[in-house]
PDB file of C-alpha atoms in Angstrom:
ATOM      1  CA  UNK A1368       0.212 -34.416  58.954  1.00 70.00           C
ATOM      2  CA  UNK A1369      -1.667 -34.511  62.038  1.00 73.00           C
ATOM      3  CA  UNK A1370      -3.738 -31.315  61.719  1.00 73.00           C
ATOM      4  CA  UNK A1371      -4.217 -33.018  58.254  1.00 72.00           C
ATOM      5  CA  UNK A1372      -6.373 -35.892  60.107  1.00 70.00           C
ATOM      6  CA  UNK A1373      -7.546 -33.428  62.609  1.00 75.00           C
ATOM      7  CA  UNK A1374      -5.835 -33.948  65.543  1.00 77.00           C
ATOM      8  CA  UNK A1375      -4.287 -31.517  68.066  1.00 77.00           C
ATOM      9  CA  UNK A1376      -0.844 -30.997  69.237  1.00 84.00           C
ATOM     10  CA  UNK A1377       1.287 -28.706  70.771  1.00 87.00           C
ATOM     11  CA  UNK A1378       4.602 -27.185  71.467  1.00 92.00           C
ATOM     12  CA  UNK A1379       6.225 -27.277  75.050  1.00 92.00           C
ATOM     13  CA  UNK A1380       9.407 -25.923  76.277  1.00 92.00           C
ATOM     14  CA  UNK A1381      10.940 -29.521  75.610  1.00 96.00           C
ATOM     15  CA  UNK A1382       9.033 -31.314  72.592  1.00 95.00           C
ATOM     16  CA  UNK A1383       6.231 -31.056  70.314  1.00 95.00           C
ATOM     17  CA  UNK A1384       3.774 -33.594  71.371  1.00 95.00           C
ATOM     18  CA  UNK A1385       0.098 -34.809  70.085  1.00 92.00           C
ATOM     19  CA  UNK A1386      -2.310 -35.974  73.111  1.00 91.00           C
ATOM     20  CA  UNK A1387      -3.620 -38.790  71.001  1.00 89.00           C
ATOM     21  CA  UNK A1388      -2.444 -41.289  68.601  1.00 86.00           C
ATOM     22  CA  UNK A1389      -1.013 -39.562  65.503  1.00 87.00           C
ATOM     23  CA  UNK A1390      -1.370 -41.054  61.925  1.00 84.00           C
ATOM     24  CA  UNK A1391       0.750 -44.648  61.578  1.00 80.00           C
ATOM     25  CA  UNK A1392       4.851 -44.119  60.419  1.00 82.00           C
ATOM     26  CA  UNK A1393       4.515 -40.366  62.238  1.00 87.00           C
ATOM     27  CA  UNK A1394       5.746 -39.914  65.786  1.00 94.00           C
ATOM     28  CA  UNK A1395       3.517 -38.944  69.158  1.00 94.00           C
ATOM     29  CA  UNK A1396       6.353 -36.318  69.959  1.00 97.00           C
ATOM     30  CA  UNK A1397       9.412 -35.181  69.175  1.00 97.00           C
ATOM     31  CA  UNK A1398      12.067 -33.537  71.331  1.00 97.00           C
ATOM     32  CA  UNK A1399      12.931 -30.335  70.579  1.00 96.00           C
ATOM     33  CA  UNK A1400      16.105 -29.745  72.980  1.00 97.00           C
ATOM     34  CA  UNK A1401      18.580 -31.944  74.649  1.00 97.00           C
ATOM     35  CA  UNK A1402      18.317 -33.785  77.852  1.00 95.00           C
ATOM     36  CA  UNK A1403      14.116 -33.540  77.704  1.00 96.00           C
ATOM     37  CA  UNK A1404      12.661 -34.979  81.099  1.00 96.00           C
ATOM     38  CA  UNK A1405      11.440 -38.551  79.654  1.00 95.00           C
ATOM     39  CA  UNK A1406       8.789 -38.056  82.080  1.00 95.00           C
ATOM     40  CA  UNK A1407       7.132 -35.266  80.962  1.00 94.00           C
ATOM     41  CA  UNK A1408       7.151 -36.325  77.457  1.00 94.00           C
ATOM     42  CA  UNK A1409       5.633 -39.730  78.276  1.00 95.00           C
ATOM     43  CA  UNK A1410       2.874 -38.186  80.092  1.00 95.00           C
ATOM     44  CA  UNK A1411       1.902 -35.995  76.906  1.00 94.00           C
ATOM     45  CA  UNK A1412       1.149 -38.679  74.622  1.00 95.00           C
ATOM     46  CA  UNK A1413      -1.098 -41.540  74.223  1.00 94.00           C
ATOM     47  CA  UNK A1414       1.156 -45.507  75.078  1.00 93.00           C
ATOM     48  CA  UNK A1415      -2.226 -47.143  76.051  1.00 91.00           C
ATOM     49  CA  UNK A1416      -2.547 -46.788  71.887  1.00 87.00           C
ATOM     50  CA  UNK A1417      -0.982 -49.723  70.172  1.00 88.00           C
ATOM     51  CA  UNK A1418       2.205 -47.503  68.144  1.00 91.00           C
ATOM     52  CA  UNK A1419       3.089 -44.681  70.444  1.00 94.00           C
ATOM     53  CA  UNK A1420       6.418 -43.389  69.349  1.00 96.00           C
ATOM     54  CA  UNK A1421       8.907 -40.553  69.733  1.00 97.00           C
ATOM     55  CA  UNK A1422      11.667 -38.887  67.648  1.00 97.00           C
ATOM     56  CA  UNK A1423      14.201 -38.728  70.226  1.00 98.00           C
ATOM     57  CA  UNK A1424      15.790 -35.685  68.618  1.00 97.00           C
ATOM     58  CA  UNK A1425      19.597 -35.773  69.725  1.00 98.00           C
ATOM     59  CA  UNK A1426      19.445 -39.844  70.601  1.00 98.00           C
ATOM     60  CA  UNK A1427      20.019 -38.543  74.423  1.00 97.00           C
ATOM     61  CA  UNK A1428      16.586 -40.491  76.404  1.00 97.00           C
ATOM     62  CA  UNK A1429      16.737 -43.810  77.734  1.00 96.00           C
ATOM     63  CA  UNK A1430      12.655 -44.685  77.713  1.00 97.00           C
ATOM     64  CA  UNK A1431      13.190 -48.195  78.778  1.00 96.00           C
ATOM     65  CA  UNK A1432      11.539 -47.486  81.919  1.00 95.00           C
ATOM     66  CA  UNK A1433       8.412 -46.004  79.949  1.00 95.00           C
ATOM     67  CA  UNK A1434       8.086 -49.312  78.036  1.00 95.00           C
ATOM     68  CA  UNK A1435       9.964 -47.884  74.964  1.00 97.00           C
ATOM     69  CA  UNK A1436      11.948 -50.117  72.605  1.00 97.00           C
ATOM     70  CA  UNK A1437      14.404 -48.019  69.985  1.00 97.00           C
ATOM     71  CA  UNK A1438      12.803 -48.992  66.647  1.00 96.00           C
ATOM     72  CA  UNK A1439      15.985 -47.593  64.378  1.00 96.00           C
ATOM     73  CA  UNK A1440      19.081 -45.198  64.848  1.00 97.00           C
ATOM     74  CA  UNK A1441      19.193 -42.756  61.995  1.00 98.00           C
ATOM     75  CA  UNK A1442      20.933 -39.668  61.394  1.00 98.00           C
ATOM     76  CA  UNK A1443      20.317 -36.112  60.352  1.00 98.00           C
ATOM     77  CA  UNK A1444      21.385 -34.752  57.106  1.00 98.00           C
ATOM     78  CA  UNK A1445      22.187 -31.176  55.769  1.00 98.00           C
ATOM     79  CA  UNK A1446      22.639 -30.042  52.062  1.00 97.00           C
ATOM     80  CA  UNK A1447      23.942 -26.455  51.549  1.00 96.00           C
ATOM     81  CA  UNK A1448      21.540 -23.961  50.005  1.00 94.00           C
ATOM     82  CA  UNK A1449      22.423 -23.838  46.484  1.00 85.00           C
ATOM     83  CA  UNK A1450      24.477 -26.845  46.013  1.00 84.00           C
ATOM     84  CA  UNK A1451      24.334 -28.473  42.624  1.00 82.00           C
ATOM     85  CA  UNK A1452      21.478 -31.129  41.612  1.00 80.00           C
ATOM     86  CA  UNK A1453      21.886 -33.501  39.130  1.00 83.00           C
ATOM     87  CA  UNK A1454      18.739 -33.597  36.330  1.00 82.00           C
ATOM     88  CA  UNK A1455      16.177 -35.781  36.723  1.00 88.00           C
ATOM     89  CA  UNK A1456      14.937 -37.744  33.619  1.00 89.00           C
ATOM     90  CA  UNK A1457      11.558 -37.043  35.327  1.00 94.00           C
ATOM     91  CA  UNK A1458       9.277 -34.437  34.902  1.00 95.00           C
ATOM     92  CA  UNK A1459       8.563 -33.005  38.251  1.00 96.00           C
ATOM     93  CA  UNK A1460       5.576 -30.586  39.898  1.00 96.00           C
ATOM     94  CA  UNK A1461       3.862 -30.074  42.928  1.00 97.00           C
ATOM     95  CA  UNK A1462       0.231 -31.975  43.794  1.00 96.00           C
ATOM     96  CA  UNK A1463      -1.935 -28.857  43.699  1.00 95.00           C
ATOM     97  CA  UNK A1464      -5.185 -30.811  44.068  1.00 96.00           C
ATOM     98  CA  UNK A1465      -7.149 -33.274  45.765  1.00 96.00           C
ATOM     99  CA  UNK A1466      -6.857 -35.900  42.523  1.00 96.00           C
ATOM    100  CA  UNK A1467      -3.049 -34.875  42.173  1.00 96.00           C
ATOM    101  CA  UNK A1468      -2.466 -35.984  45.914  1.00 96.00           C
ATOM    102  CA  UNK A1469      -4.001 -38.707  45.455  1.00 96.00           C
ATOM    103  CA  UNK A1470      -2.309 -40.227  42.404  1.00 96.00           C
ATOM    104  CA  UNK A1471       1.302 -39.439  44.465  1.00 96.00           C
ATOM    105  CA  UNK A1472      -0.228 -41.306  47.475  1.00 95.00           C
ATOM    106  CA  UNK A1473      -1.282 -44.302  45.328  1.00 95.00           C
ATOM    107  CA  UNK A1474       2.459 -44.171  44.056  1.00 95.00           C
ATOM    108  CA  UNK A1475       3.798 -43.657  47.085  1.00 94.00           C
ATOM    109  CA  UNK A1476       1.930 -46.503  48.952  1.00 91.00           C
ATOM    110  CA  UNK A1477       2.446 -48.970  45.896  1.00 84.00           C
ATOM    111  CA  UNK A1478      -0.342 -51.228  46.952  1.00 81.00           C
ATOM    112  CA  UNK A1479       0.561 -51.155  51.029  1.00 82.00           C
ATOM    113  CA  UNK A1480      -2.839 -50.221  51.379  1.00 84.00           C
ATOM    114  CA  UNK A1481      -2.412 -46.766  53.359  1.00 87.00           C
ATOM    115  CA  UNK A1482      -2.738 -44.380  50.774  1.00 86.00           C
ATOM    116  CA  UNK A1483      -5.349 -43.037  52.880  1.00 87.00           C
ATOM    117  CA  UNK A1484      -2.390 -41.430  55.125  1.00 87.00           C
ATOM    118  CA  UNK A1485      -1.936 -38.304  53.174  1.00 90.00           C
ATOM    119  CA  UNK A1486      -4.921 -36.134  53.065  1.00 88.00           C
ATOM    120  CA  UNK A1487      -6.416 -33.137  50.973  1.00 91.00           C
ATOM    121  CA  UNK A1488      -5.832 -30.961  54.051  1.00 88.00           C
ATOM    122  CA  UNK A1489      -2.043 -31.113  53.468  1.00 88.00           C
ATOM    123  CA  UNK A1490      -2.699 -28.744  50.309  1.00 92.00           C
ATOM    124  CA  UNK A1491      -4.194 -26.667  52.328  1.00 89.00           C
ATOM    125  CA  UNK A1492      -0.728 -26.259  54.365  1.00 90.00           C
ATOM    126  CA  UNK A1493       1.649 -22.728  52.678  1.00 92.00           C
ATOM    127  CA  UNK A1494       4.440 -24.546  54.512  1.00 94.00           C
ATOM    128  CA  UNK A1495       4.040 -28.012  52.832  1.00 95.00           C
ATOM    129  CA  UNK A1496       4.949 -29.312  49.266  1.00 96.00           C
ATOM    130  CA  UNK A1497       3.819 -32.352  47.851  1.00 97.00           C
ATOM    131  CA  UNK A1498       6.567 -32.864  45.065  1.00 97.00           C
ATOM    132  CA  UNK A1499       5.772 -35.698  42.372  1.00 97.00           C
ATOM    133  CA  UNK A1500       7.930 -37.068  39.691  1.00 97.00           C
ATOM    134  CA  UNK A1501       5.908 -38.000  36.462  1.00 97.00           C
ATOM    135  CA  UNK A1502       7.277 -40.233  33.602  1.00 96.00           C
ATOM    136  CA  UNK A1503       6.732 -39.817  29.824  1.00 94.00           C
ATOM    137  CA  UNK A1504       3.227 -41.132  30.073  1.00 94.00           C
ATOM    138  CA  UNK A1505       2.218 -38.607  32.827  1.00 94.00           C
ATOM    139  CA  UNK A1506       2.554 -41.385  35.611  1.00 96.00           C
ATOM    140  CA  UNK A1507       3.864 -40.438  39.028  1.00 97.00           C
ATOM    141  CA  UNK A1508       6.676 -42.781  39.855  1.00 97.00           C
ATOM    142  CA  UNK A1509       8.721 -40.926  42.218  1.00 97.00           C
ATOM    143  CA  UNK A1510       8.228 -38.341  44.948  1.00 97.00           C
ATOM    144  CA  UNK A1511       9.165 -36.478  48.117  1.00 97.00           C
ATOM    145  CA  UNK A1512       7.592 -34.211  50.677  1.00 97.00           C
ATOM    146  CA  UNK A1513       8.790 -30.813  51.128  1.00 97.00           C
ATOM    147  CA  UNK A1514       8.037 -28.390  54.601  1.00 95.00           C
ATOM    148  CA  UNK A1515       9.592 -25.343  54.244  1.00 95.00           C
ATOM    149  CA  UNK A1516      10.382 -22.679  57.782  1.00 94.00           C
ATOM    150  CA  UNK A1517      12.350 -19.464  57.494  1.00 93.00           C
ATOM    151  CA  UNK A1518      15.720 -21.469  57.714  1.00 95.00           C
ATOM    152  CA  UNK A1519      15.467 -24.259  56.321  1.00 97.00           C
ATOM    153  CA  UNK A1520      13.497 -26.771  54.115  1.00 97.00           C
ATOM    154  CA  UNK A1521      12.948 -30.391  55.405  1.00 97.00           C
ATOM    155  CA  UNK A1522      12.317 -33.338  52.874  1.00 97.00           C
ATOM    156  CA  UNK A1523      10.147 -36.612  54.122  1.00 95.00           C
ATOM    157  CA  UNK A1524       8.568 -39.214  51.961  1.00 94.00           C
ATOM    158  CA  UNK A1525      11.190 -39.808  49.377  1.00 97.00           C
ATOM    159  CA  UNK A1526       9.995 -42.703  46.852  1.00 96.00           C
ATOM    160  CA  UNK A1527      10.485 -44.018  43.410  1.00 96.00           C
ATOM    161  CA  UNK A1528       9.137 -47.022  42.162  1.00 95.00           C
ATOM    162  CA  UNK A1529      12.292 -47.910  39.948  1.00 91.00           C
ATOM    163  CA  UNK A1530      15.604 -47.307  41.418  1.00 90.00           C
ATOM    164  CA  UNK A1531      14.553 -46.077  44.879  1.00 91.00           C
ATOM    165  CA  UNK A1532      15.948 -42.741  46.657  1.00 93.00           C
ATOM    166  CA  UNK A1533      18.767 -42.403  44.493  1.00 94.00           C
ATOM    167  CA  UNK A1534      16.678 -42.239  41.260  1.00 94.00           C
ATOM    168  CA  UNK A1535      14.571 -39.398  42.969  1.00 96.00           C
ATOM    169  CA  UNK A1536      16.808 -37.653  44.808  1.00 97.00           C
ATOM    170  CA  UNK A1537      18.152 -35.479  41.961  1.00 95.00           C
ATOM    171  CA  UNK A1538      14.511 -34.469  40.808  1.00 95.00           C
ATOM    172  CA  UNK A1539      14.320 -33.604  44.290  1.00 96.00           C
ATOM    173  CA  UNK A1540      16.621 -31.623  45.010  1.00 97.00           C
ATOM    174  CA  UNK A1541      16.483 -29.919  41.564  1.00 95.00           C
ATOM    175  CA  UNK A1542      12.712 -28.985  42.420  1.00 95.00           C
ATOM    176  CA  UNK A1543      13.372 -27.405  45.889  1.00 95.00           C
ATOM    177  CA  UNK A1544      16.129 -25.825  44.701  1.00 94.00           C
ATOM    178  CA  UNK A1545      13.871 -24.235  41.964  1.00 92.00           C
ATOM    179  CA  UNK A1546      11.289 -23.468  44.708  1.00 94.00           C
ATOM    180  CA  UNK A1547      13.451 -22.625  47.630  1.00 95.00           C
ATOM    181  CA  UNK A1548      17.068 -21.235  46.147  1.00 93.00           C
ATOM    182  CA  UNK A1549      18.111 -19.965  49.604  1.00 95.00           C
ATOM    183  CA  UNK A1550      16.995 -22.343  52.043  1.00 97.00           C
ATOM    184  CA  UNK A1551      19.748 -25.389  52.589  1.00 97.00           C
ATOM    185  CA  UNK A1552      17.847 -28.664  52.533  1.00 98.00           C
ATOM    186  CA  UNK A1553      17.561 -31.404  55.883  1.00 98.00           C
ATOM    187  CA  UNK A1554      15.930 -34.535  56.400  1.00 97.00           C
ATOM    188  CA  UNK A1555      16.901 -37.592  58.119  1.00 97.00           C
ATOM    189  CA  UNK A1556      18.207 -41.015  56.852  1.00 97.00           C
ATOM    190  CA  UNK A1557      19.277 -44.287  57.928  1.00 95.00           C
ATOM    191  CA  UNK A1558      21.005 -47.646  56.587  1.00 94.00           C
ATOM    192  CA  UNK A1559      21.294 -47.768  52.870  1.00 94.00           C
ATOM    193  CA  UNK A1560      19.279 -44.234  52.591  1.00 96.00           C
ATOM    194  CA  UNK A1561      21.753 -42.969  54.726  1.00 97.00           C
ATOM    195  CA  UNK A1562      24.896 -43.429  52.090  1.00 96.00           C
ATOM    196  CA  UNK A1563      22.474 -42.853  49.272  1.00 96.00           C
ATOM    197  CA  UNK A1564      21.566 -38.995  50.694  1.00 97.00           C
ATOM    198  CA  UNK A1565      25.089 -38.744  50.731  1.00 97.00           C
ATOM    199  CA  UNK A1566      25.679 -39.720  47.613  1.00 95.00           C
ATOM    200  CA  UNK A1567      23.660 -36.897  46.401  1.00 95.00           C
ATOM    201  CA  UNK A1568      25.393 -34.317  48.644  1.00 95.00           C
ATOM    202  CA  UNK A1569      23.857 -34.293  52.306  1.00 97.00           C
ATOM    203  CA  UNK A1570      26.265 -34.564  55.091  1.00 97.00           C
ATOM    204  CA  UNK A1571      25.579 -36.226  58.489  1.00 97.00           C
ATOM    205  CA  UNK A1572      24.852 -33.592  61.062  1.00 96.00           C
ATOM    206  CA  UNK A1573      24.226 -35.630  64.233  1.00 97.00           C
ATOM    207  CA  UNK A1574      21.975 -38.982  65.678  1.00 98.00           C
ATOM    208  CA  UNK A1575      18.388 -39.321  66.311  1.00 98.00           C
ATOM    209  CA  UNK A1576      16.765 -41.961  67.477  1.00 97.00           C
ATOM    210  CA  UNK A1577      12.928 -43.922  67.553  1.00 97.00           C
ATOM    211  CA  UNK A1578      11.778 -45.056  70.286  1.00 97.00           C
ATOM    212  CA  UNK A1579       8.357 -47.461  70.289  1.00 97.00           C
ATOM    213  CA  UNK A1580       6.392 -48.557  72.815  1.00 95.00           C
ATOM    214  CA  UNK A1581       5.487 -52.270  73.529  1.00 87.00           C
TER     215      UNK A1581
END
């Protein structure tokens, strides 16, 4: 998403971090092992930016002293590689253009006014799937966000305009099955989403936490 707006980050030894302020709802860094020197990671990211967060991977910092507030306690969620999916009454694909993208984003947003977040560069990303959900009418009315690594394949984004998560979920999962049939499927989830993603199979595998500052 950020190289998608043209922005550069990095990977340390402790956490991915991005210099300046990455697009809004997406984190400044994220911790990448336990027990990561607050410190270090504070001094890698932009907090004189209104909206500086982190993805406080294994909910081990205390950034209090950095002027850090946790935003929400969530937890991370693991589906087995080839576990059963439910159908979807939707017909699902992924965006493959600049005018597909677009009509997910305006579905996604649903009038929030930052359809704007989720750029044409993203198709241009082998690791990144833009999945859509399209009604009889050829409408898209339910989605989810798909980045794929060698082990597993991470799902972000998940939306429907009628039912919420649990009316995409199976679509979901169905289509990364289809697309990735040995690759067990993470994300992360909290408060109702939470029991919904395990309602449709995921399993809590551990606490994260968000951290904002100001």
């Amino acid at each position: 998403m950020s190289r998608s707006h043209g922005l550069v980050s990095g990977f340390g030894a402790q956490a991915w971090t991005a210099p300046a302020r990455t697009p809004l709802y997406y984190p400044d860094a994220v911790t990448l092992v336990p027990g990561a020197d607050p410190a270090v990671l504070v001094a890698r990211i932009d907090t004189a930016a209104v909206g500086a967060s982190v993805k406080d991977s294994f909910a081990d910092l205390d950034l209090t002293g950095a002027g850090f507030q946790v935003l929400f306690e969530a937890q991370w969620i693991h589906r087995p590689a080839g576990a059963p999916a439910v159908a979807s009454d939707l017909a699902w694909s992924v965006a493959e253009d600049p005018d597909a993208l677009r009509a997910w984003a305006l579905a996604r947003d649903d009038e929030d006014g930052h359809a704007d977040l989720f750029r044409p560069g993203l198709l241009a990303d082998p690791a990144t799937s833009v999945l859509a959900g399209h009604s009889s009418d050829g409408r898209v009315v339910a989605g989810a966000v798909a980045s794929r690594s060698d082990q597993v394949v991470g799902i972000s984004n998940v939306f429907a305009l009628d039912g919420g998560p649990d009316t995409a979920w199976p679509g979901v999962l169905d289509t990364v099955h289809r697309l990735f049939p040995a690759l067990p499927v993470v994300g992360y989830e909290h408060g109702d989403d939470l029991a919904v993603a395990v309602g449709h199979g995921f399993e809590p595998a551990g606490p994260l936490r968000v951290w904002l500052h100001g």
